[in-house]
């Protein structure tokens, strides 16, 4: 086992626990997703040896190669990058979760191409909460219609929302953006959708995201190091 990865994971878990305590939340209410994009299968294997089971990948083909190489381990694979139409079959066949649905066409293709012998693909809709020009994601006003349409698709289970907001100058500003995402999730719940996941927060804004209700934080560099 790579000792530094194990030590880094312990530090990240301690950070999550401290943020949960500060927010008055149970530590177990926030899941850590280790972002392993660009890292070799051996790094994932080391993280698993240290107790990590959920991994996030941005690049589809690279991820499929890793998933294939690590089939002997009980891992959960999350697609957190943008998905082109010609890659939906690979995602539907190999991943457990997708965080980055931002249009109905992609969701429909994932539903159609999800193999019948696998459980439903767990999905989140990516929302561009702060209007970042370079960010993917559905705009908030279009979210309710997309969420209802995705929730109705067979072979998919809509779990919640994912956000990647732009960095903010202050913690208060960052929390305000995260609060918008939590409000959007609560509004969808009020419309009858059974959602439980808010994939929100990375290394820099982890504490602010947890304070505002994140249930899953995505951390890469703090675990695996700089690329």
mmCIF file of C-alpha atoms in Angstrom:
data_model
loop_
_atom_site.group_PDB
_atom_site.id
_atom_site.type_symbol
_atom_site.label_atom_id
_atom_site.label_comp_id
_atom_site.label_asym_id
_atom_site.label_seq_id
_atom_site.Cartn_x
_atom_site.Cartn_y
_atom_site.Cartn_z
ATOM 1 C CA UNK A 1 0.000 0.000 0.000
ATOM 2 C CA UNK A 2 1.213 3.495 -0.814
ATOM 3 C CA UNK A 3 1.704 5.001 2.645
ATOM 4 C CA UNK A 4 1.337 8.587 1.473
ATOM 5 C CA UNK A 5 -2.043 7.870 -0.136
ATOM 6 C CA UNK A 6 -3.191 6.180 3.076
ATOM 7 C CA UNK A 7 -1.968 9.135 5.140
ATOM 8 C CA UNK A 8 -3.592 11.616 2.772
ATOM 9 C CA UNK A 9 -6.905 9.774 2.958
ATOM 10 C CA UNK A 10 -6.773 9.886 6.757
ATOM 11 C CA UNK A 11 -6.181 13.648 6.643
ATOM 12 C CA UNK A 12 -9.067 14.209 4.219
ATOM 13 C CA UNK A 13 -11.398 12.144 6.415
ATOM 14 C CA UNK A 14 -10.304 14.203 9.416
ATOM 15 C CA UNK A 15 -11.065 17.383 7.465
ATOM 16 C CA UNK A 16 -14.520 16.061 6.566
ATOM 17 C CA UNK A 17 -15.180 15.078 10.179
ATOM 18 C CA UNK A 18 -14.143 18.517 11.446
ATOM 19 C CA UNK A 19 -16.368 20.228 8.864
ATOM 20 C CA UNK A 20 -19.290 18.001 9.846
ATOM 21 C CA UNK A 21 -18.812 18.767 13.529
ATOM 22 C CA UNK A 22 -18.656 22.502 12.814
ATOM 23 C CA UNK A 23 -21.910 22.211 10.856
ATOM 24 C CA UNK A 24 -23.619 20.062 13.478
ATOM 25 C CA UNK A 25 -23.827 17.093 11.120
ATOM 26 C CA UNK A 26 -22.991 13.426 11.598
ATOM 27 C CA UNK A 27 -19.646 12.524 9.921
ATOM 28 C CA UNK A 28 -21.306 9.572 8.218
ATOM 29 C CA UNK A 29 -23.665 11.904 6.347
ATOM 30 C CA UNK A 30 -20.923 12.938 3.890
ATOM 31 C CA UNK A 31 -19.323 10.440 1.502
ATOM 32 C CA UNK A 32 -15.824 10.909 0.110
ATOM 33 C CA UNK A 33 -15.420 10.412 -3.632
ATOM 34 C CA UNK A 34 -11.744 10.014 -4.533
ATOM 35 C CA UNK A 35 -11.086 11.653 -7.902
ATOM 36 C CA UNK A 36 -8.613 9.307 -9.574
ATOM 37 C CA UNK A 37 -8.541 10.789 -13.088
ATOM 38 C CA UNK A 38 -5.072 10.615 -14.711
ATOM 39 C CA UNK A 39 -3.831 8.305 -11.948
ATOM 40 C CA UNK A 40 -2.863 4.717 -12.732
ATOM 41 C CA UNK A 41 -4.714 1.665 -11.489
ATOM 42 C CA UNK A 42 -2.002 1.072 -8.887
ATOM 43 C CA UNK A 43 -2.871 4.362 -7.163
ATOM 44 C CA UNK A 44 -6.520 3.321 -6.988
ATOM 45 C CA UNK A 45 -5.463 -0.039 -5.612
ATOM 46 C CA UNK A 46 -3.455 1.707 -2.886
ATOM 47 C CA UNK A 47 -6.412 3.906 -1.986
ATOM 48 C CA UNK A 48 -8.657 0.853 -1.790
ATOM 49 C CA UNK A 49 -6.154 -0.848 0.518
ATOM 50 C CA UNK A 50 -6.548 2.196 2.785
ATOM 51 C CA UNK A 51 -10.337 1.775 2.837
ATOM 52 C CA UNK A 52 -11.548 3.912 -0.077
ATOM 53 C CA UNK A 53 -14.140 2.286 -2.339
ATOM 54 C CA UNK A 54 -15.731 5.097 -4.409
ATOM 55 C CA UNK A 55 -13.745 6.676 -7.231
ATOM 56 C CA UNK A 56 -14.540 9.511 -9.643
ATOM 57 C CA UNK A 57 -13.296 9.657 -13.234
ATOM 58 C CA UNK A 58 -13.543 12.398 -15.870
ATOM 59 C CA UNK A 59 -12.123 10.717 -18.955
ATOM 60 C CA UNK A 60 -14.250 7.840 -20.186
ATOM 61 C CA UNK A 61 -11.789 5.619 -22.042
ATOM 62 C CA UNK A 62 -9.073 6.033 -19.404
ATOM 63 C CA UNK A 63 -11.629 5.108 -16.760
ATOM 64 C CA UNK A 64 -12.857 2.015 -18.611
ATOM 65 C CA UNK A 65 -9.278 0.748 -18.881
ATOM 66 C CA UNK A 66 -8.876 1.219 -15.106
ATOM 67 C CA UNK A 67 -12.225 -0.364 -14.293
ATOM 68 C CA UNK A 68 -11.266 -3.396 -16.376
ATOM 69 C CA UNK A 69 -7.849 -3.661 -14.711
ATOM 70 C CA UNK A 70 -9.388 -3.490 -11.227
ATOM 71 C CA UNK A 71 -12.311 -5.870 -11.657
ATOM 72 C CA UNK A 72 -10.970 -7.979 -8.774
ATOM 73 C CA UNK A 73 -11.773 -5.174 -6.294
ATOM 74 C CA UNK A 74 -15.265 -4.227 -5.020
ATOM 75 C CA UNK A 75 -15.148 -0.623 -6.224
ATOM 76 C CA UNK A 76 -17.856 1.903 -7.040
ATOM 77 C CA UNK A 77 -17.154 4.007 -10.143
ATOM 78 C CA UNK A 78 -18.558 7.503 -10.671
ATOM 79 C CA UNK A 79 -18.422 9.386 -13.980
ATOM 80 C CA UNK A 80 -17.993 13.050 -13.084
ATOM 81 C CA UNK A 81 -16.934 14.459 -16.466
ATOM 82 C CA UNK A 82 -18.886 15.621 -19.483
ATOM 83 C CA UNK A 83 -20.254 12.835 -21.688
ATOM 84 C CA UNK A 84 -20.397 12.985 -25.471
ATOM 85 C CA UNK A 85 -23.074 11.012 -27.292
ATOM 86 C CA UNK A 86 -20.536 8.562 -28.713
ATOM 87 C CA UNK A 87 -19.375 7.630 -25.191
ATOM 88 C CA UNK A 88 -22.730 6.927 -23.542
ATOM 89 C CA UNK A 89 -22.566 3.175 -24.155
ATOM 90 C CA UNK A 90 -19.213 2.874 -22.417
ATOM 91 C CA UNK A 91 -20.553 4.822 -19.459
ATOM 92 C CA UNK A 92 -23.799 2.832 -19.299
ATOM 93 C CA UNK A 93 -21.929 -0.474 -19.380
ATOM 94 C CA UNK A 94 -19.103 0.263 -16.925
ATOM 95 C CA UNK A 95 -20.046 2.918 -14.365
ATOM 96 C CA UNK A 96 -22.222 2.759 -11.244
ATOM 97 C CA UNK A 97 -22.934 6.492 -11.020
ATOM 98 C CA UNK A 98 -23.053 9.489 -13.367
ATOM 99 C CA UNK A 99 -22.887 13.002 -11.855
ATOM 100 C CA UNK A 100 -22.757 15.047 -15.035
ATOM 101 C CA UNK A 101 -26.106 14.767 -16.822
ATOM 102 C CA UNK A 102 -26.986 18.194 -18.209
ATOM 103 C CA UNK A 103 -29.336 17.372 -21.093
ATOM 104 C CA UNK A 104 -32.089 14.868 -21.711
ATOM 105 C CA UNK A 105 -30.525 13.326 -24.821
ATOM 106 C CA UNK A 106 -27.572 11.973 -22.836
ATOM 107 C CA UNK A 107 -29.845 10.625 -20.104
ATOM 108 C CA UNK A 108 -32.040 8.891 -22.684
ATOM 109 C CA UNK A 109 -29.038 7.212 -24.311
ATOM 110 C CA UNK A 110 -27.708 6.060 -20.928
ATOM 111 C CA UNK A 111 -31.108 4.597 -20.084
ATOM 112 C CA UNK A 112 -31.386 2.796 -23.429
ATOM 113 C CA UNK A 113 -27.845 1.427 -23.244
ATOM 114 C CA UNK A 114 -27.756 0.346 -19.583
ATOM 115 C CA UNK A 115 -27.420 -3.472 -19.634
ATOM 116 C CA UNK A 116 -30.419 -5.310 -18.213
ATOM 117 C CA UNK A 117 -28.276 -7.470 -15.914
ATOM 118 C CA UNK A 118 -26.911 -4.420 -14.080
ATOM 119 C CA UNK A 119 -28.778 -2.400 -11.447
ATOM 120 C CA UNK A 120 -30.152 0.980 -12.527
ATOM 121 C CA UNK A 121 -27.496 3.603 -13.184
ATOM 122 C CA UNK A 122 -27.453 6.100 -10.307
ATOM 123 C CA UNK A 123 -27.450 9.627 -11.725
ATOM 124 C CA UNK A 124 -27.183 13.262 -10.705
ATOM 125 C CA UNK A 125 -27.998 16.311 -12.792
ATOM 126 C CA UNK A 126 -25.203 18.850 -13.085
ATOM 127 C CA UNK A 127 -26.449 22.378 -12.411
ATOM 128 C CA UNK A 128 -24.614 25.565 -13.320
ATOM 129 C CA UNK A 129 -25.682 27.350 -10.142
ATOM 130 C CA UNK A 130 -23.613 30.511 -10.534
ATOM 131 C CA UNK A 131 -23.705 30.983 -14.295
ATOM 132 C CA UNK A 132 -20.036 30.237 -14.860
ATOM 133 C CA UNK A 133 -19.427 30.669 -18.597
ATOM 134 C CA UNK A 134 -16.963 27.779 -18.865
ATOM 135 C CA UNK A 135 -18.985 25.373 -16.759
ATOM 136 C CA UNK A 136 -21.273 22.623 -17.983
ATOM 137 C CA UNK A 137 -24.638 22.124 -16.383
ATOM 138 C CA UNK A 138 -28.274 22.953 -16.854
ATOM 139 C CA UNK A 139 -29.334 26.456 -15.842
ATOM 140 C CA UNK A 140 -31.499 26.528 -12.700
ATOM 141 C CA UNK A 141 -34.691 27.609 -14.488
ATOM 142 C CA UNK A 142 -34.527 24.550 -16.757
ATOM 143 C CA UNK A 143 -33.761 22.122 -13.936
ATOM 144 C CA UNK A 144 -37.301 21.124 -12.828
ATOM 145 C CA UNK A 145 -38.401 19.962 -16.289
ATOM 146 C CA UNK A 146 -35.142 18.070 -16.875
ATOM 147 C CA UNK A 147 -35.299 16.426 -13.452
ATOM 148 C CA UNK A 148 -38.842 15.177 -13.988
ATOM 149 C CA UNK A 149 -37.924 13.812 -17.431
ATOM 150 C CA UNK A 150 -34.786 12.041 -16.169
ATOM 151 C CA UNK A 151 -36.628 10.606 -13.175
ATOM 152 C CA UNK A 152 -39.145 9.001 -15.538
ATOM 153 C CA UNK A 153 -36.541 7.105 -17.553
ATOM 154 C CA UNK A 154 -36.178 3.341 -17.028
ATOM 155 C CA UNK A 155 -32.737 1.904 -16.102
ATOM 156 C CA UNK A 156 -31.796 5.172 -14.372
ATOM 157 C CA UNK A 157 -32.358 6.285 -10.793
ATOM 158 C CA UNK A 158 -32.181 10.038 -10.247
ATOM 159 C CA UNK A 159 -30.403 10.633 -6.933
ATOM 160 C CA UNK A 160 -29.789 14.374 -6.845
ATOM 161 C CA UNK A 161 -27.643 17.234 -8.089
ATOM 162 C CA UNK A 162 -23.977 17.964 -8.776
ATOM 163 C CA UNK A 163 -22.319 21.385 -8.923
ATOM 164 C CA UNK A 164 -18.892 22.801 -9.778
ATOM 165 C CA UNK A 165 -19.194 26.513 -8.956
ATOM 166 C CA UNK A 166 -16.513 29.075 -9.725
ATOM 167 C CA UNK A 167 -14.139 29.888 -6.827
ATOM 168 C CA UNK A 168 -15.435 32.696 -4.603
ATOM 169 C CA UNK A 169 -13.430 35.398 -2.836
ATOM 170 C CA UNK A 170 -14.829 34.688 0.614
ATOM 171 C CA UNK A 171 -16.197 31.713 2.504
ATOM 172 C CA UNK A 172 -19.528 33.532 2.894
ATOM 173 C CA UNK A 173 -19.825 33.958 -0.874
ATOM 174 C CA UNK A 174 -18.937 30.308 -1.437
ATOM 175 C CA UNK A 175 -21.522 29.198 1.088
ATOM 176 C CA UNK A 176 -24.159 31.361 -0.578
ATOM 177 C CA UNK A 177 -23.575 29.616 -3.913
ATOM 178 C CA UNK A 178 -23.726 26.195 -2.272
ATOM 179 C CA UNK A 179 -26.921 27.234 -0.487
ATOM 180 C CA UNK A 180 -28.505 27.921 -3.882
ATOM 181 C CA UNK A 181 -27.785 24.328 -4.918
ATOM 182 C CA UNK A 182 -29.286 22.985 -1.693
ATOM 183 C CA UNK A 183 -32.387 25.129 -2.266
ATOM 184 C CA UNK A 184 -32.731 23.709 -5.790
ATOM 185 C CA UNK A 185 -32.530 20.179 -4.390
ATOM 186 C CA UNK A 186 -35.126 20.966 -1.725
ATOM 187 C CA UNK A 187 -37.447 22.429 -4.367
ATOM 188 C CA UNK A 188 -37.246 19.223 -6.406
ATOM 189 C CA UNK A 189 -38.034 17.195 -3.304
ATOM 190 C CA UNK A 190 -41.044 19.396 -2.694
ATOM 191 C CA UNK A 191 -42.218 18.482 -6.212
ATOM 192 C CA UNK A 192 -42.264 14.819 -5.212
ATOM 193 C CA UNK A 193 -38.858 13.586 -6.335
ATOM 194 C CA UNK A 194 -37.145 11.274 -3.829
ATOM 195 C CA UNK A 195 -33.620 12.699 -3.927
ATOM 196 C CA UNK A 196 -30.850 12.150 -1.385
ATOM 197 C CA UNK A 197 -27.594 13.293 -3.001
ATOM 198 C CA UNK A 198 -25.873 16.655 -3.303
ATOM 199 C CA UNK A 199 -22.488 16.109 -4.959
ATOM 200 C CA UNK A 200 -20.888 19.412 -4.020
ATOM 201 C CA UNK A 201 -17.522 20.564 -2.783
ATOM 202 C CA UNK A 202 -13.893 19.824 -3.631
ATOM 203 C CA UNK A 203 -10.642 20.365 -1.757
ATOM 204 C CA UNK A 204 -10.827 24.173 -1.709
ATOM 205 C CA UNK A 205 -14.499 24.539 -0.722
ATOM 206 C CA UNK A 206 -15.112 21.296 1.153
ATOM 207 C CA UNK A 207 -16.026 22.873 4.502
ATOM 208 C CA UNK A 208 -18.343 25.453 2.922
ATOM 209 C CA UNK A 209 -20.103 22.728 0.918
ATOM 210 C CA UNK A 210 -20.597 20.515 3.965
ATOM 211 C CA UNK A 211 -21.929 23.468 5.959
ATOM 212 C CA UNK A 212 -24.614 23.942 3.299
ATOM 213 C CA UNK A 213 -25.700 20.329 2.990
ATOM 214 C CA UNK A 214 -23.346 18.451 0.649
ATOM 215 C CA UNK A 215 -23.667 14.668 0.951
ATOM 216 C CA UNK A 216 -20.705 13.807 -1.294
ATOM 217 C CA UNK A 217 -17.418 15.689 -1.705
ATOM 218 C CA UNK A 218 -15.005 15.084 -4.589
ATOM 219 C CA UNK A 219 -11.318 15.185 -3.672
ATOM 220 C CA UNK A 220 -8.363 14.299 -5.889
ATOM 221 C CA UNK A 221 -5.091 16.136 -5.371
ATOM 222 C CA UNK A 222 -5.263 16.016 -1.565
ATOM 223 C CA UNK A 223 -5.423 12.210 -1.800
ATOM 224 C CA UNK A 224 -3.221 11.287 -4.756
ATOM 225 C CA UNK A 225 -0.915 14.322 -4.958
ATOM 226 C CA UNK A 226 -0.217 16.771 -7.779
ATOM 227 C CA UNK A 227 -0.290 15.422 -11.300
#
